[in-house]
Tab-separated table of C-alpha atoms in Angstrom:
chain	number	residue	atom	x	y	z
G	1	MET	CA	4.407	15.810	-8.037
G	2	ARG	CA	0.742	16.485	-8.587
G	3	ILE	CA	-2.517	17.888	-7.258
G	4	ILE	CA	-5.050	15.096	-6.772
G	5	ALA	CA	-8.178	16.947	-5.666
G	6	MET	CA	-9.469	20.429	-4.872
G	7	TYR	CA	-12.434	21.241	-2.627
G	8	LEU	CA	-14.478	24.142	-1.376
G	9	LEU	CA	-16.618	23.353	1.657
G	10	LYS	CA	-18.879	25.083	4.134
G	11	TYR	CA	-17.004	24.719	7.408
G	12	SER	CA	-18.722	23.088	10.354
G	13	PRO	CA	-17.171	21.117	13.216
G	14	ASP	CA	-20.059	18.650	12.943
G	15	ALA	CA	-20.947	18.236	9.277
G	16	PRO	CA	-19.020	20.208	6.629
G	17	LEU	CA	-20.797	20.477	3.283
G	18	PHE	CA	-19.207	20.180	-0.145
G	19	ILE	CA	-19.605	23.288	-2.288
G	20	ALA	CA	-17.371	22.255	-5.181
G	21	GLN	CA	-14.908	19.462	-5.824
G	22	HIS	CA	-12.619	18.560	-8.695
G	23	TYR	CA	-10.305	15.581	-9.162
G	24	GLU	CA	-7.345	14.595	-11.297
G	25	LEU	CA	-7.175	10.791	-11.076
G	26	SER	CA	-5.872	9.923	-14.521
G	27	PHE	CA	-2.597	8.795	-12.973
G	28	LEU	CA	-4.191	5.788	-11.269
G	29	ARG	CA	-2.579	2.617	-12.458
G	30	TYR	CA	-4.556	0.198	-14.612
G	31	HIS	CA	-4.702	-3.322	-13.182
G	32	ARG	CA	-5.070	-6.420	-15.317
G	33	ASN	CA	-7.449	-7.724	-12.717
G	34	ILE	CA	-10.706	-6.174	-13.965
G	35	ILE	CA	-12.489	-6.442	-10.620
G	36	GLN	CA	-9.665	-4.705	-8.769
G	37	SER	CA	-9.481	-2.016	-11.459
G	38	TRP	CA	-13.226	-1.411	-11.145
G	39	PHE	CA	-12.907	-0.808	-7.405
G	40	GLN	CA	-9.798	1.346	-7.492
G	41	ARG	CA	-11.036	4.693	-8.803
G	42	PRO	CA	-14.272	4.821	-6.742
G	43	PHE	CA	-12.273	3.750	-3.699
G	44	PHE	CA	-9.793	6.580	-4.127
G	45	LYS	CA	-12.476	9.193	-4.696
G	46	GLU	CA	-14.479	8.111	-1.654
G	47	THR	CA	-11.328	8.011	0.474
G	48	LEU	CA	-10.379	11.498	-0.703
G	49	ASN	CA	-13.862	12.804	0.098
G	50	PHE	CA	-13.713	11.216	3.525
G	51	GLY	CA	-10.309	12.786	4.180
G	52	ALA	CA	-11.436	16.208	2.953
G	53	ARG	CA	-14.584	16.276	5.086
G	54	THR	CA	-12.754	14.935	8.153
G	55	CYS	CA	-9.918	17.452	7.841
G	56	THR	CA	-12.427	20.275	7.450
G	57	SER	CA	-14.490	19.246	10.460
G	58	ARG	CA	-11.376	19.220	12.654
G	59	ALA	CA	-9.912	22.459	11.254
G	60	LYS	CA	-9.757	25.744	13.138
G	61	PRO	CA	-11.087	28.904	11.459
G	62	GLY	CA	-8.259	31.280	10.633
G	63	GLU	CA	-5.652	28.521	10.744
G	64	ARG	CA	-3.739	27.095	7.801
G	65	ALA	CA	-2.889	23.424	8.212
G	66	ALA	CA	-1.121	20.649	6.327
G	67	VAL	CA	-2.549	17.254	7.267
G	68	GLU	CA	-0.599	14.155	6.329
G	69	MET	CA	-2.727	11.348	4.879
G	70	LYS	CA	-0.278	8.491	5.353
G	71	ASP	CA	-2.370	5.774	3.729
G	72	ALA	CA	-2.676	7.821	0.567
G	73	GLN	CA	0.880	9.167	0.598
G	74	ALA	CA	-0.728	12.581	0.284
G	75	ILE	CA	-1.099	15.830	2.178
G	76	ALA	CA	-4.294	17.838	2.608
G	77	TYR	CA	-3.675	21.582	2.707
G	78	ILE	CA	-6.572	23.468	4.245
G	79	ALA	CA	-7.593	26.978	5.218
G	80	VAL	CA	-10.866	28.274	6.671
G	81	ASP	CA	-11.797	31.952	6.323
G	82	ARG	CA	-13.982	34.172	8.506
G	83	ASN	CA	-17.072	33.328	6.422
G	84	ASN	CA	-16.671	29.612	7.192
G	85	LEU	CA	-15.511	28.852	3.675
G	86	ALA	CA	-12.933	26.066	3.697
G	87	ALA	CA	-10.585	25.601	0.758
G	88	LEU	CA	-8.658	22.370	0.545
G	89	VAL	CA	-6.053	20.974	-1.827
G	90	ILE	CA	-4.968	17.334	-1.660
G	91	ALA	CA	-1.599	16.773	-3.306
G	92	ASP	CA	1.091	14.140	-3.252
G	93	ASP	CA	3.827	14.549	-0.671
G	94	GLN	CA	6.209	16.010	-3.252
G	95	TYR	CA	4.056	19.022	-4.129
G	96	PRO	CA	5.442	22.278	-2.645
G	97	GLU	CA	3.512	23.396	0.416
G	98	LYS	CA	3.881	27.075	-0.381
G	99	VAL	CA	2.473	26.590	-3.864
G	100	ALA	CA	-0.499	24.592	-2.509
G	101	PHE	CA	-1.552	27.482	-0.281
G	102	MET	CA	-1.157	29.923	-3.145
G	103	VAL	CA	-3.518	27.761	-5.176
G	104	ILE	CA	-5.928	27.918	-2.225
G	105	GLN	CA	-5.782	31.717	-2.327
G	106	ASN	CA	-6.729	31.592	-5.987
G	107	MET	CA	-9.622	29.260	-5.138
G	108	TYR	CA	-10.938	31.797	-2.625
G	109	GLN	CA	-10.692	34.599	-5.178
G	110	GLU	CA	-12.638	32.622	-7.755
G	111	PHE	CA	-15.385	31.641	-5.311
G	112	TYR	CA	-15.953	35.224	-4.172
G	113	ARG	CA	-15.918	36.367	-7.787
G	114	VAL	CA	-19.099	34.340	-8.428
G	115	GLN	CA	-20.677	34.091	-4.954
G	116	ASN	CA	-20.707	35.696	-1.501
G	117	SER	CA	-20.970	34.770	2.173
G	118	MET	CA	-24.780	34.639	1.995
G	119	TYR	CA	-24.498	31.629	-0.320
G	120	ILE	CA	-22.379	29.825	2.282
G	121	ASP	CA	-24.792	30.668	5.108
G	122	GLY	CA	-27.767	29.349	3.141
G	123	LEU	CA	-26.202	26.044	2.129
G	124	LYS	CA	-28.050	23.064	3.630
G	125	ALA	CA	-26.687	20.098	1.647
G	126	ASP	CA	-23.736	19.004	-0.476
G	127	THR	CA	-23.703	20.626	-3.889
G	128	GLN	CA	-21.481	21.090	-6.935
G	129	LEU	CA	-21.268	24.803	-7.619
G	130	ASN	CA	-20.141	25.637	-11.129
G	131	ILE	CA	-16.846	27.529	-10.836
G	132	PRO	CA	-15.159	26.958	-14.229
G	133	LYS	CA	-11.802	28.302	-13.096
G	134	LEU	CA	-11.416	25.544	-10.489
G	135	GLU	CA	-11.468	22.887	-13.186
G	136	GLU	CA	-8.804	24.871	-15.010
G	137	PHE	CA	-6.714	25.225	-11.862
G	138	ILE	CA	-6.462	21.503	-11.174
G	139	LYS	CA	-5.057	21.016	-14.659
G	140	GLN	CA	-2.943	24.149	-14.873
G	141	TYR	CA	-1.297	23.815	-11.469
G	142	GLN	CA	-0.216	20.194	-11.805
G	143	ASP	CA	3.151	21.788	-12.581
G	144	PRO	CA	4.106	24.082	-9.655
G	145	LYS	CA	6.128	26.216	-12.089
G	146	GLU	CA	2.816	27.415	-13.515
G	147	VAL	CA	2.264	29.257	-10.243
G	148	ASP	CA	5.504	31.246	-10.588
G	149	LYS	CA	3.773	34.588	-11.151
G	150	LEU	CA	1.417	33.952	-8.245
G	151	MET	CA	4.364	32.967	-6.054
G	152	LYS	CA	6.112	36.284	-6.704
G	153	ILE	CA	2.971	38.300	-5.983
G	154	GLU	CA	2.136	36.486	-2.748
G	155	GLN	CA	5.637	35.790	-1.434
G	156	THR	CA	5.545	38.239	1.468
G	157	LEU	CA	2.077	37.170	2.641
G	158	ASN	CA	2.982	33.480	2.671
G	159	GLU	CA	6.211	34.062	4.565
G	160	ILE	CA	4.249	35.716	7.367
G	161	GLN	CA	1.505	33.121	7.797
G	162	GLN	CA	2.346	29.950	9.648
G	163	VAL	CA	1.218	26.459	8.700
G	164	VAL	CA	0.281	23.904	11.365
G	165	HIS	CA	1.445	20.395	10.468
G	166	LYS	CA	-0.653	17.422	11.559
G	167	SER	CA	-1.550	13.901	10.523
G	168	LEU	CA	-5.012	12.368	10.224
G	169	ASP	CA	-4.264	10.463	13.432
G	170	ASP	CA	-3.701	13.790	15.213
G	171	LEU	CA	-7.269	14.797	14.302
G	172	LEU	CA	-8.813	11.781	16.017
G	173	LYS	CA	-10.657	12.306	19.269
G	174	ARG	CA	-10.132	9.983	22.222
G	175	GLY	CA	-11.413	6.505	21.418
G	176	GLU	CA	-11.735	7.186	17.693
G	177	THR	CA	-10.027	5.258	14.916
G	178	LEU	CA	-9.919	5.984	11.203
G	179	GLU	CA	-11.945	2.837	10.552
G	180	SER	CA	-14.652	3.888	13.004
G	181	LEU	CA	-14.881	7.302	11.349
G	182	MET	CA	-15.014	5.707	7.910
G	183	ALA	CA	-17.827	3.420	9.048
G	184	LYS	CA	-19.874	6.464	10.131
G	185	SER	CA	-18.996	8.591	7.108
G	186	LYS	CA	-21.510	9.110	4.313
G	187	ASP	CA	-18.571	9.466	1.947
G	188	MET	CA	-17.492	5.822	2.291
G	189	SER	CA	-19.581	3.028	0.818
G	190	SER	CA	-19.584	-0.377	2.499
G	191	VAL	CA	-17.714	-1.776	-0.515
G	192	SER	CA	-14.909	0.767	-0.183
G	193	LEU	CA	-14.718	0.272	3.576
G	194	ASP	CA	-14.414	-3.508	3.175
G	195	PHE	CA	-11.811	-3.019	0.454
G	196	TYR	CA	-9.817	-0.726	2.764
G	197	LYS	CA	-9.947	-3.179	5.669
G	198	THR	CA	-8.925	-6.146	3.523
G	199	ALA	CA	-6.045	-4.272	1.945
G	200	LYS	CA	-4.783	-3.076	5.333
G	201	LYS	CA	-4.832	-6.617	6.721
G	202	THR	CA	-2.838	-7.947	3.784
G	203	ASN	CA	-0.466	-4.942	3.795
G	204	ASN	CA	-1.580	-4.228	0.248
G	205	LYS	CA	-0.705	-0.699	-0.855
G	206	CYS	CA	-4.288	-0.095	-1.820
G	207	CYS	CA	-4.117	3.564	-1.026
G	208	SER	CA	-0.766	4.322	-2.634
G	209	LEU	CA	-0.685	7.009	-5.256
G	210	TYR	CA	1.998	5.128	-7.133
């Protein structure tokens, strides 16, 4: 079980903006085929970014949701606060849901320790805000046991709040497909989109985390 990526975004139903993002992709398998290996890591990162921005744009402020990303065998855990700050953790489908949302709470605490709601309001484009603790979190919390103290502190709060479970397909509007959204997304290059289409046609597990 592992955390794959962590994001903070400015929530918007039209065009969410990245505030900070961190990845842990060292687990990706090395392929003997050099060309395929070259494509793999950028493909995963772009797919993750696409999933994060799409999940955020379809989220509801005040709601906590777990969105299944079937192609990636991953789940995106997301929350949006009253200041339109979205925190999102993408983890494999073995990572404990409760722990993922506790990590999200820590992400909120660290953001508001260095910034405030005025920063969110003034954001006009994607950025990479320096929040050193987030880079530590994605390494530290690979093992859910490392969140034990946090789990004990936040146990009551997390038992009260409900989590809405969805899949990426559930987020699609009438007439939309994942491929059509990918084609419009600024997070997906044409190379990655073509790679995704080809792999889907050949039933290649291009998006598998294992």
